[in-house]
PDB file of C-alpha atoms in Angstrom:
ATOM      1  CA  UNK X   1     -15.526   0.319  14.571  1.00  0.00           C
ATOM      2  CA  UNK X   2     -14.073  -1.138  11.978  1.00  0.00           C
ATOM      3  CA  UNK X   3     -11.283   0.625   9.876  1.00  0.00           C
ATOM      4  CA  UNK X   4     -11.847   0.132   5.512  1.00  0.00           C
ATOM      5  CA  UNK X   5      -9.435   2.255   4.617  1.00  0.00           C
ATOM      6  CA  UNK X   6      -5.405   3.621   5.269  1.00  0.00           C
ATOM      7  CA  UNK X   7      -3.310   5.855   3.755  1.00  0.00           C
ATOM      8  CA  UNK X   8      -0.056   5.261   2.872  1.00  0.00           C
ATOM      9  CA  UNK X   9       2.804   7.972   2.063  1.00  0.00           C
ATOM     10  CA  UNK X  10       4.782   6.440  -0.415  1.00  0.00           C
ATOM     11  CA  UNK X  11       7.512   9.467  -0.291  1.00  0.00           C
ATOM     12  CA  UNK X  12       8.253  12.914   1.521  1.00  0.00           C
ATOM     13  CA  UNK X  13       9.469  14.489  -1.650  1.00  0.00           C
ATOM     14  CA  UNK X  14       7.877  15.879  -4.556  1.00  0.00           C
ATOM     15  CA  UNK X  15       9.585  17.065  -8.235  1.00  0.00           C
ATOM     16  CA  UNK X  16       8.024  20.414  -8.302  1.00  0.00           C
ATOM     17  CA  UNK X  17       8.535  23.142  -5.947  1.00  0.00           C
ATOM     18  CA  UNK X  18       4.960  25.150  -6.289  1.00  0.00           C
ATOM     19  CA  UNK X  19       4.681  28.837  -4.827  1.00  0.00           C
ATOM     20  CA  UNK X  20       1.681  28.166  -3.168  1.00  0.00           C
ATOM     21  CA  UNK X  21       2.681  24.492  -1.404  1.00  0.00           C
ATOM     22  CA  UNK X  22       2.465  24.319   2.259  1.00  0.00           C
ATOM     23  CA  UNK X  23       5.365  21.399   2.358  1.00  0.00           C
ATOM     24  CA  UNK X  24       8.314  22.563   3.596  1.00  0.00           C
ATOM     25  CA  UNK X  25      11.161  22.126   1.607  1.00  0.00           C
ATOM     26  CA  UNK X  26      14.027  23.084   3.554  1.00  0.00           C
ATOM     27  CA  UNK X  27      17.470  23.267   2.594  1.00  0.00           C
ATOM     28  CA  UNK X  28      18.908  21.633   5.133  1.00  0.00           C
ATOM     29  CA  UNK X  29      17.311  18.003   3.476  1.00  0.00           C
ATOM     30  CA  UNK X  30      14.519  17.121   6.060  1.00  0.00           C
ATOM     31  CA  UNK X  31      12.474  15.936   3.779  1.00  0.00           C
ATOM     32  CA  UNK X  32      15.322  13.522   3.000  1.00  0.00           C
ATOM     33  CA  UNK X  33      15.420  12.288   6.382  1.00  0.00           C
ATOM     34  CA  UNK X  34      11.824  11.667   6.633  1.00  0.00           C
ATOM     35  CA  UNK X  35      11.338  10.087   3.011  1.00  0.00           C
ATOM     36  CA  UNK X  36      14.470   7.726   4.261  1.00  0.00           C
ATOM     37  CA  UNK X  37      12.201   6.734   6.803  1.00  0.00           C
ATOM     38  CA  UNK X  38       9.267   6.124   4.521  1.00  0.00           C
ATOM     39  CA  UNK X  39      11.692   4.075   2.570  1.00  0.00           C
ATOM     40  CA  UNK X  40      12.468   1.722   5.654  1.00  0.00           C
ATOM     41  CA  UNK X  41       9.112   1.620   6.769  1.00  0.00           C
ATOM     42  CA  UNK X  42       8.669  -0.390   3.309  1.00  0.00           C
ATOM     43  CA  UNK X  43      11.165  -2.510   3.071  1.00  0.00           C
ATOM     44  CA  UNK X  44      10.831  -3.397   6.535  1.00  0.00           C
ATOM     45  CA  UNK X  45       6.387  -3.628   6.347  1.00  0.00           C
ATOM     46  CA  UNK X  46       6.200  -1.347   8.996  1.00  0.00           C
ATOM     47  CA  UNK X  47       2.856   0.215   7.880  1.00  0.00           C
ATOM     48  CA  UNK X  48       1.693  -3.731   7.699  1.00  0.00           C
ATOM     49  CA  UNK X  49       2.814  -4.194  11.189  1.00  0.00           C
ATOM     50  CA  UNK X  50       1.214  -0.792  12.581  1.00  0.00           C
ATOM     51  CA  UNK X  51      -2.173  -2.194  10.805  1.00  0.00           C
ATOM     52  CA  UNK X  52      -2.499  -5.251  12.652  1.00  0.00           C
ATOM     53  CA  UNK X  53      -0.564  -4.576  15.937  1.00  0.00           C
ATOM     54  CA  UNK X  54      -3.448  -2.109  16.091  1.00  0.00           C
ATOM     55  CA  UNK X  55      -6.255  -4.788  15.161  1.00  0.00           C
ATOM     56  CA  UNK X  56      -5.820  -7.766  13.323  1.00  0.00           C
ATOM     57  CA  UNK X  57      -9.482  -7.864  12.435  1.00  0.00           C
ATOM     58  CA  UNK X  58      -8.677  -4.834   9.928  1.00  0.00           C
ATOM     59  CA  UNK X  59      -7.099  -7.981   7.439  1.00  0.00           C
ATOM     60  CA  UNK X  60     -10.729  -8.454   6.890  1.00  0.00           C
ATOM     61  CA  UNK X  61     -12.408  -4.904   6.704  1.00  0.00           C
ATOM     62  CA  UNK X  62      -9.695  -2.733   5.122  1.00  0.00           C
ATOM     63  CA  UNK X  63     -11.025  -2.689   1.287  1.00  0.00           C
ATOM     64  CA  UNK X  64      -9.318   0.689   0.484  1.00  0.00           C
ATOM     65  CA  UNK X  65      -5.381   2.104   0.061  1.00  0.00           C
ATOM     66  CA  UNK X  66      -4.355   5.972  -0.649  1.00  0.00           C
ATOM     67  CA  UNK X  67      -1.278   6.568  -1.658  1.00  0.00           C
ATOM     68  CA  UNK X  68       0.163   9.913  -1.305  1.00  0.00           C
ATOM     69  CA  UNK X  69       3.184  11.784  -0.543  1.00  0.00           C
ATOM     70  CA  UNK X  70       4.793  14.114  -1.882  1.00  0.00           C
ATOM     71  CA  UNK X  71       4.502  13.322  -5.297  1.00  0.00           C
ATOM     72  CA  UNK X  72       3.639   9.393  -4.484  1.00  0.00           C
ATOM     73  CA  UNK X  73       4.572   8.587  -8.418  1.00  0.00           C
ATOM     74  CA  UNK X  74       8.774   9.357  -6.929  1.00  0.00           C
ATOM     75  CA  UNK X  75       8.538   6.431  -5.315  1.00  0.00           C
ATOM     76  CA  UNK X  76       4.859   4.179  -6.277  1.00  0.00           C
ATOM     77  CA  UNK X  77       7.687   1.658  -6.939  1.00  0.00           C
ATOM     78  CA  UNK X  78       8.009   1.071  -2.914  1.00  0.00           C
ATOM     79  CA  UNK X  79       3.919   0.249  -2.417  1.00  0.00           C
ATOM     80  CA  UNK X  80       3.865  -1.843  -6.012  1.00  0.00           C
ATOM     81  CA  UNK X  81       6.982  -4.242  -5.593  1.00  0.00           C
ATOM     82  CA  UNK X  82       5.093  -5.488  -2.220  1.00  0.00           C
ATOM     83  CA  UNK X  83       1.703  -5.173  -4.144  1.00  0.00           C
ATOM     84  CA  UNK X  84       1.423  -9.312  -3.401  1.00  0.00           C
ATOM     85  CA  UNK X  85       2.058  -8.911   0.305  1.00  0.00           C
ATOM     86  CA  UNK X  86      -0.694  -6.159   0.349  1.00  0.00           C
ATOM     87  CA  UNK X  87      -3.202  -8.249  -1.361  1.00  0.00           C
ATOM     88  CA  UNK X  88      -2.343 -11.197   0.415  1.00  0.00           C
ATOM     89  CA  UNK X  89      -2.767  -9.542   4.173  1.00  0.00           C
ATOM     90  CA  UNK X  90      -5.667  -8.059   2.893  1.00  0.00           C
ATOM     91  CA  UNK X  91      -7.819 -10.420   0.743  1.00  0.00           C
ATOM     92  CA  UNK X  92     -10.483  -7.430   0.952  1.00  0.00           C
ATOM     93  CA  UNK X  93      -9.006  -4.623  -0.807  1.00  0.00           C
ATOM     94  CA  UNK X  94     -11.194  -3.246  -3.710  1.00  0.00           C
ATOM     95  CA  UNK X  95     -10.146   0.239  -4.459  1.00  0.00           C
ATOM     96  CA  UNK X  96      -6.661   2.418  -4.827  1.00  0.00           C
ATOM     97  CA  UNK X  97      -6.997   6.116  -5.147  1.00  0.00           C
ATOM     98  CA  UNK X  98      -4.144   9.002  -5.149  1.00  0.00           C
ATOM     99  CA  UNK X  99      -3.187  11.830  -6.036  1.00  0.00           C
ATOM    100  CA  UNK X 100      -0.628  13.072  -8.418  1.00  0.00           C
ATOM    101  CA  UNK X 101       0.721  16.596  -9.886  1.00  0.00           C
ATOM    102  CA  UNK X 102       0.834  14.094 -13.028  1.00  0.00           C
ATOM    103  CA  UNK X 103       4.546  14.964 -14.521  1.00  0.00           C
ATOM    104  CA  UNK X 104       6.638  12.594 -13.672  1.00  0.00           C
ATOM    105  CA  UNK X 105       7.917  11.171 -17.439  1.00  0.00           C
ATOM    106  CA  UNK X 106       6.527   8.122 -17.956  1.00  0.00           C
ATOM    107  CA  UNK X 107       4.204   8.370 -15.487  1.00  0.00           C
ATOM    108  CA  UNK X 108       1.681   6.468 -17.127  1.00  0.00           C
ATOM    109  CA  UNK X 109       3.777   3.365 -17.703  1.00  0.00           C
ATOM    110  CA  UNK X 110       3.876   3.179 -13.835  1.00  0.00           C
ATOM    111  CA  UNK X 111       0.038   3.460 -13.408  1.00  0.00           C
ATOM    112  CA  UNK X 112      -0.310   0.758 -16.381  1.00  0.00           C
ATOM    113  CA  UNK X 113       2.266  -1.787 -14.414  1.00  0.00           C
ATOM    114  CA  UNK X 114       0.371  -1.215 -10.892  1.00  0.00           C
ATOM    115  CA  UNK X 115      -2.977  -1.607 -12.941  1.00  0.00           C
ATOM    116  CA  UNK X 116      -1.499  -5.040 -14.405  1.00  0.00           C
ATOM    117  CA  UNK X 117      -0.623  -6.309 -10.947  1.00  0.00           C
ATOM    118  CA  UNK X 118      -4.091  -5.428  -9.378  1.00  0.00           C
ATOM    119  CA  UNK X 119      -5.321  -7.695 -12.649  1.00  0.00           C
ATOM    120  CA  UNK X 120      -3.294 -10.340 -11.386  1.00  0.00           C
ATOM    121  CA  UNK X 121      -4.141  -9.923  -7.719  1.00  0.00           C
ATOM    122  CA  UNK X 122      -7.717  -8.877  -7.851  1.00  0.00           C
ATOM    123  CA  UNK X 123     -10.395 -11.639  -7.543  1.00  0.00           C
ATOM    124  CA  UNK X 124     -13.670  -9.832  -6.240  1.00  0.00           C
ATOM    125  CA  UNK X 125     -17.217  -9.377  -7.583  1.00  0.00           C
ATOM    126  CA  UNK X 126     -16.993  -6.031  -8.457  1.00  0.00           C
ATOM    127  CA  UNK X 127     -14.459  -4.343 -10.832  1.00  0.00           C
ATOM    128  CA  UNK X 128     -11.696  -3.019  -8.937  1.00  0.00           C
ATOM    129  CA  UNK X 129     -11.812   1.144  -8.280  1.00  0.00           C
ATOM    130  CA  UNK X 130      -8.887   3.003  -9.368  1.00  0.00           C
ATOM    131  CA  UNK X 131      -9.038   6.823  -8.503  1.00  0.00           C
ATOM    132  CA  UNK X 132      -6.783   8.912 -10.317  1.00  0.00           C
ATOM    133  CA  UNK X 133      -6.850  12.340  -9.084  1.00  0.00           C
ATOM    134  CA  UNK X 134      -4.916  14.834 -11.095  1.00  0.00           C
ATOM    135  CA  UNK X 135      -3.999  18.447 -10.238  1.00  0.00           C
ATOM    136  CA  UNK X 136      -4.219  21.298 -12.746  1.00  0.00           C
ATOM    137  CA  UNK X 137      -4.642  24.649 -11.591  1.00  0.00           C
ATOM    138  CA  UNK X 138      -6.160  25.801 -15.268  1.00  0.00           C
ATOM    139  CA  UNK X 139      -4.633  26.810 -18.850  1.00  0.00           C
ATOM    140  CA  UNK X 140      -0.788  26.746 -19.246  1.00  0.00           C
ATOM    141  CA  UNK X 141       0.019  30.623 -17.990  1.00  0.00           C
ATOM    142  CA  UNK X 142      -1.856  29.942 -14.574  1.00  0.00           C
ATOM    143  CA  UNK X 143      -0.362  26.578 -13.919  1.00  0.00           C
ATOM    144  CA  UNK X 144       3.182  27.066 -14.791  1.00  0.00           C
ATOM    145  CA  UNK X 145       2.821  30.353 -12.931  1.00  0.00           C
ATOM    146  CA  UNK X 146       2.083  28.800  -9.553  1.00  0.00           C
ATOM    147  CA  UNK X 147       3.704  25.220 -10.199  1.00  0.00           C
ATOM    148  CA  UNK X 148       6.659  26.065 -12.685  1.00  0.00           C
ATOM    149  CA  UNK X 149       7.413  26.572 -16.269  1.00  0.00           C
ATOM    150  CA  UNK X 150       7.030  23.579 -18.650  1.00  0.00           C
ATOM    151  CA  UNK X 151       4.801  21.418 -15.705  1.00  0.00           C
ATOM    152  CA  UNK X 152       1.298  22.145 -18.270  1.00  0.00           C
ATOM    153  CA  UNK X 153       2.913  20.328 -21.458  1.00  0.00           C
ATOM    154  CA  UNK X 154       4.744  17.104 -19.187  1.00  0.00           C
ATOM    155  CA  UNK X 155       1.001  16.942 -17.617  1.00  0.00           C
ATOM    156  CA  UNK X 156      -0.578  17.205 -21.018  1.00  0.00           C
ATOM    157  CA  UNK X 157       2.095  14.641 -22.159  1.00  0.00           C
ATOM    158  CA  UNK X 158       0.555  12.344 -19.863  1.00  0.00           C
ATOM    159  CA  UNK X 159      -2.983  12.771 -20.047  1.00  0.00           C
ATOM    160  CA  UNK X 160      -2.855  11.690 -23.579  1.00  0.00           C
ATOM    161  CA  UNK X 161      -0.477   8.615 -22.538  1.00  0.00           C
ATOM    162  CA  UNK X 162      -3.344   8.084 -20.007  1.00  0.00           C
ATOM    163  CA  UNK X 163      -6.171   8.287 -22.318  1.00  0.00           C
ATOM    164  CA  UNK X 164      -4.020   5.676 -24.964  1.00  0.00           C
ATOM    165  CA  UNK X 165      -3.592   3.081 -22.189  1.00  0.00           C
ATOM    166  CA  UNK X 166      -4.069  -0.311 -22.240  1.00  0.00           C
ATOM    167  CA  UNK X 167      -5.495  -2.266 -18.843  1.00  0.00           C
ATOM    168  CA  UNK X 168      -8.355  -5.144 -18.354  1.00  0.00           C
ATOM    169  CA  UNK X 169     -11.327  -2.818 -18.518  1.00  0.00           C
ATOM    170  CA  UNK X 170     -13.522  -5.048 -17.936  1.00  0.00           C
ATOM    171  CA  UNK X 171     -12.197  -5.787 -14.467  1.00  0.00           C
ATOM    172  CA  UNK X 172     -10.673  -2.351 -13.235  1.00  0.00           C
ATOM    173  CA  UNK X 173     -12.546   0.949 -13.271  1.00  0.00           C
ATOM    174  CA  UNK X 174     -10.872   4.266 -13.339  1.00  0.00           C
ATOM    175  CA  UNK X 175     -12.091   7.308 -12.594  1.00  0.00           C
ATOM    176  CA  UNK X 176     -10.127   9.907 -12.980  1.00  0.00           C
ATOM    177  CA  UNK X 177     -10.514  13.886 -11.617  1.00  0.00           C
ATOM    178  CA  UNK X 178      -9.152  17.162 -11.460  1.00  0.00           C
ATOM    179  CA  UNK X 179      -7.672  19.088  -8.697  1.00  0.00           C
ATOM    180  CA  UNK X 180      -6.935  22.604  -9.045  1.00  0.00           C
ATOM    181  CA  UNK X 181      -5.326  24.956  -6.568  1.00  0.00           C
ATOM    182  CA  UNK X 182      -6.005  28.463  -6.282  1.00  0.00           C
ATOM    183  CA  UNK X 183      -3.761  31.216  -5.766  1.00  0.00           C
ATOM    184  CA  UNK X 184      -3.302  34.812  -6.154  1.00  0.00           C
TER     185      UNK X 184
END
């Protein structure tokens, strides 16, 4: 079998603190803990090691990263400073999706810097896939109701940042989508 794709959690924590969300977030800090962990596992390439210790072949098949979390914009800085590395042990990769409550300010500076390294690093056929999923739970009453007050205009902030951005279209495709979340 071979393996295409991995996730990677980027962070433990997240900037909002939705009704509905089945993360913990305990006072006691153990979210710190762990996202202290995800931090080392970075800096040290655990996640790099894991891969191949498992099966070096997957240098060759994995075409595909996720990054999540949390809110994987806290930290996107820990998978993009070793963005080289990635693309180096894995000549193969073609595609970069995640998922993002989309407020974090400047948000969509960080997506345009990732986007300008995968221009750099990217030298296949095909354009490069970049999923953007966004989450939304509907107009500005709803969401702020279920993921706090002020999130709708920061997200709206940065969907017109978004749709303003500058990147080498004619080697990286985005597609972005919405994710809502239902509640009572």
């Amino acid at each position: 079998m071979a393996f295409e794709h991995c996730t990677l959690f980027t962070t433990a924590l997240c900037n909002l603190n939705c009704g509905y969300c089945y993360i913990c977030k305990d006072k006691a800090g153990g979210l710190q803990y762990i996202d202290k962990d995800v931090e080392d596992d970075f800096k040290n390439r655990r996640q790099i090691k894991q891969i191949l210790d498992y099966d070096d072949s997957i240098r060759d098949t994995l075409t595909g990263v996720t990054l999540w979390g949390g809110e994987p914009f806290l930290h996107v800085e820990r998978f993009v400073d070793d963005i080289d590395y990635w693309f180096e042990i894995f000549p193969n990769i073609k595609s970069l999706d995640t998922s993002t409550n989309f407020t974090i300010p400047n948000q969509v500076s960080l997506i345009e810097n990732m986007l300008k390294q995968i221009d750099r690093l990217y030298h296949g056929e095909d354009k490069f896939h970049f999923d953007l999923q966004i989450s939304i739970d509907g107009y500005e009453e709803m969401n702020d109701a279920g993921r706090g007050k002020g999130t709708t205009q920061k997200f709206l902030k940065n969907f017109r940042d978004l749709c303003k951005m500058n990147y080498n279209y004619d080697k990286i495709y985005i597609e972005v989508h919405t994710k809502p979340t239902l509640s009572k």
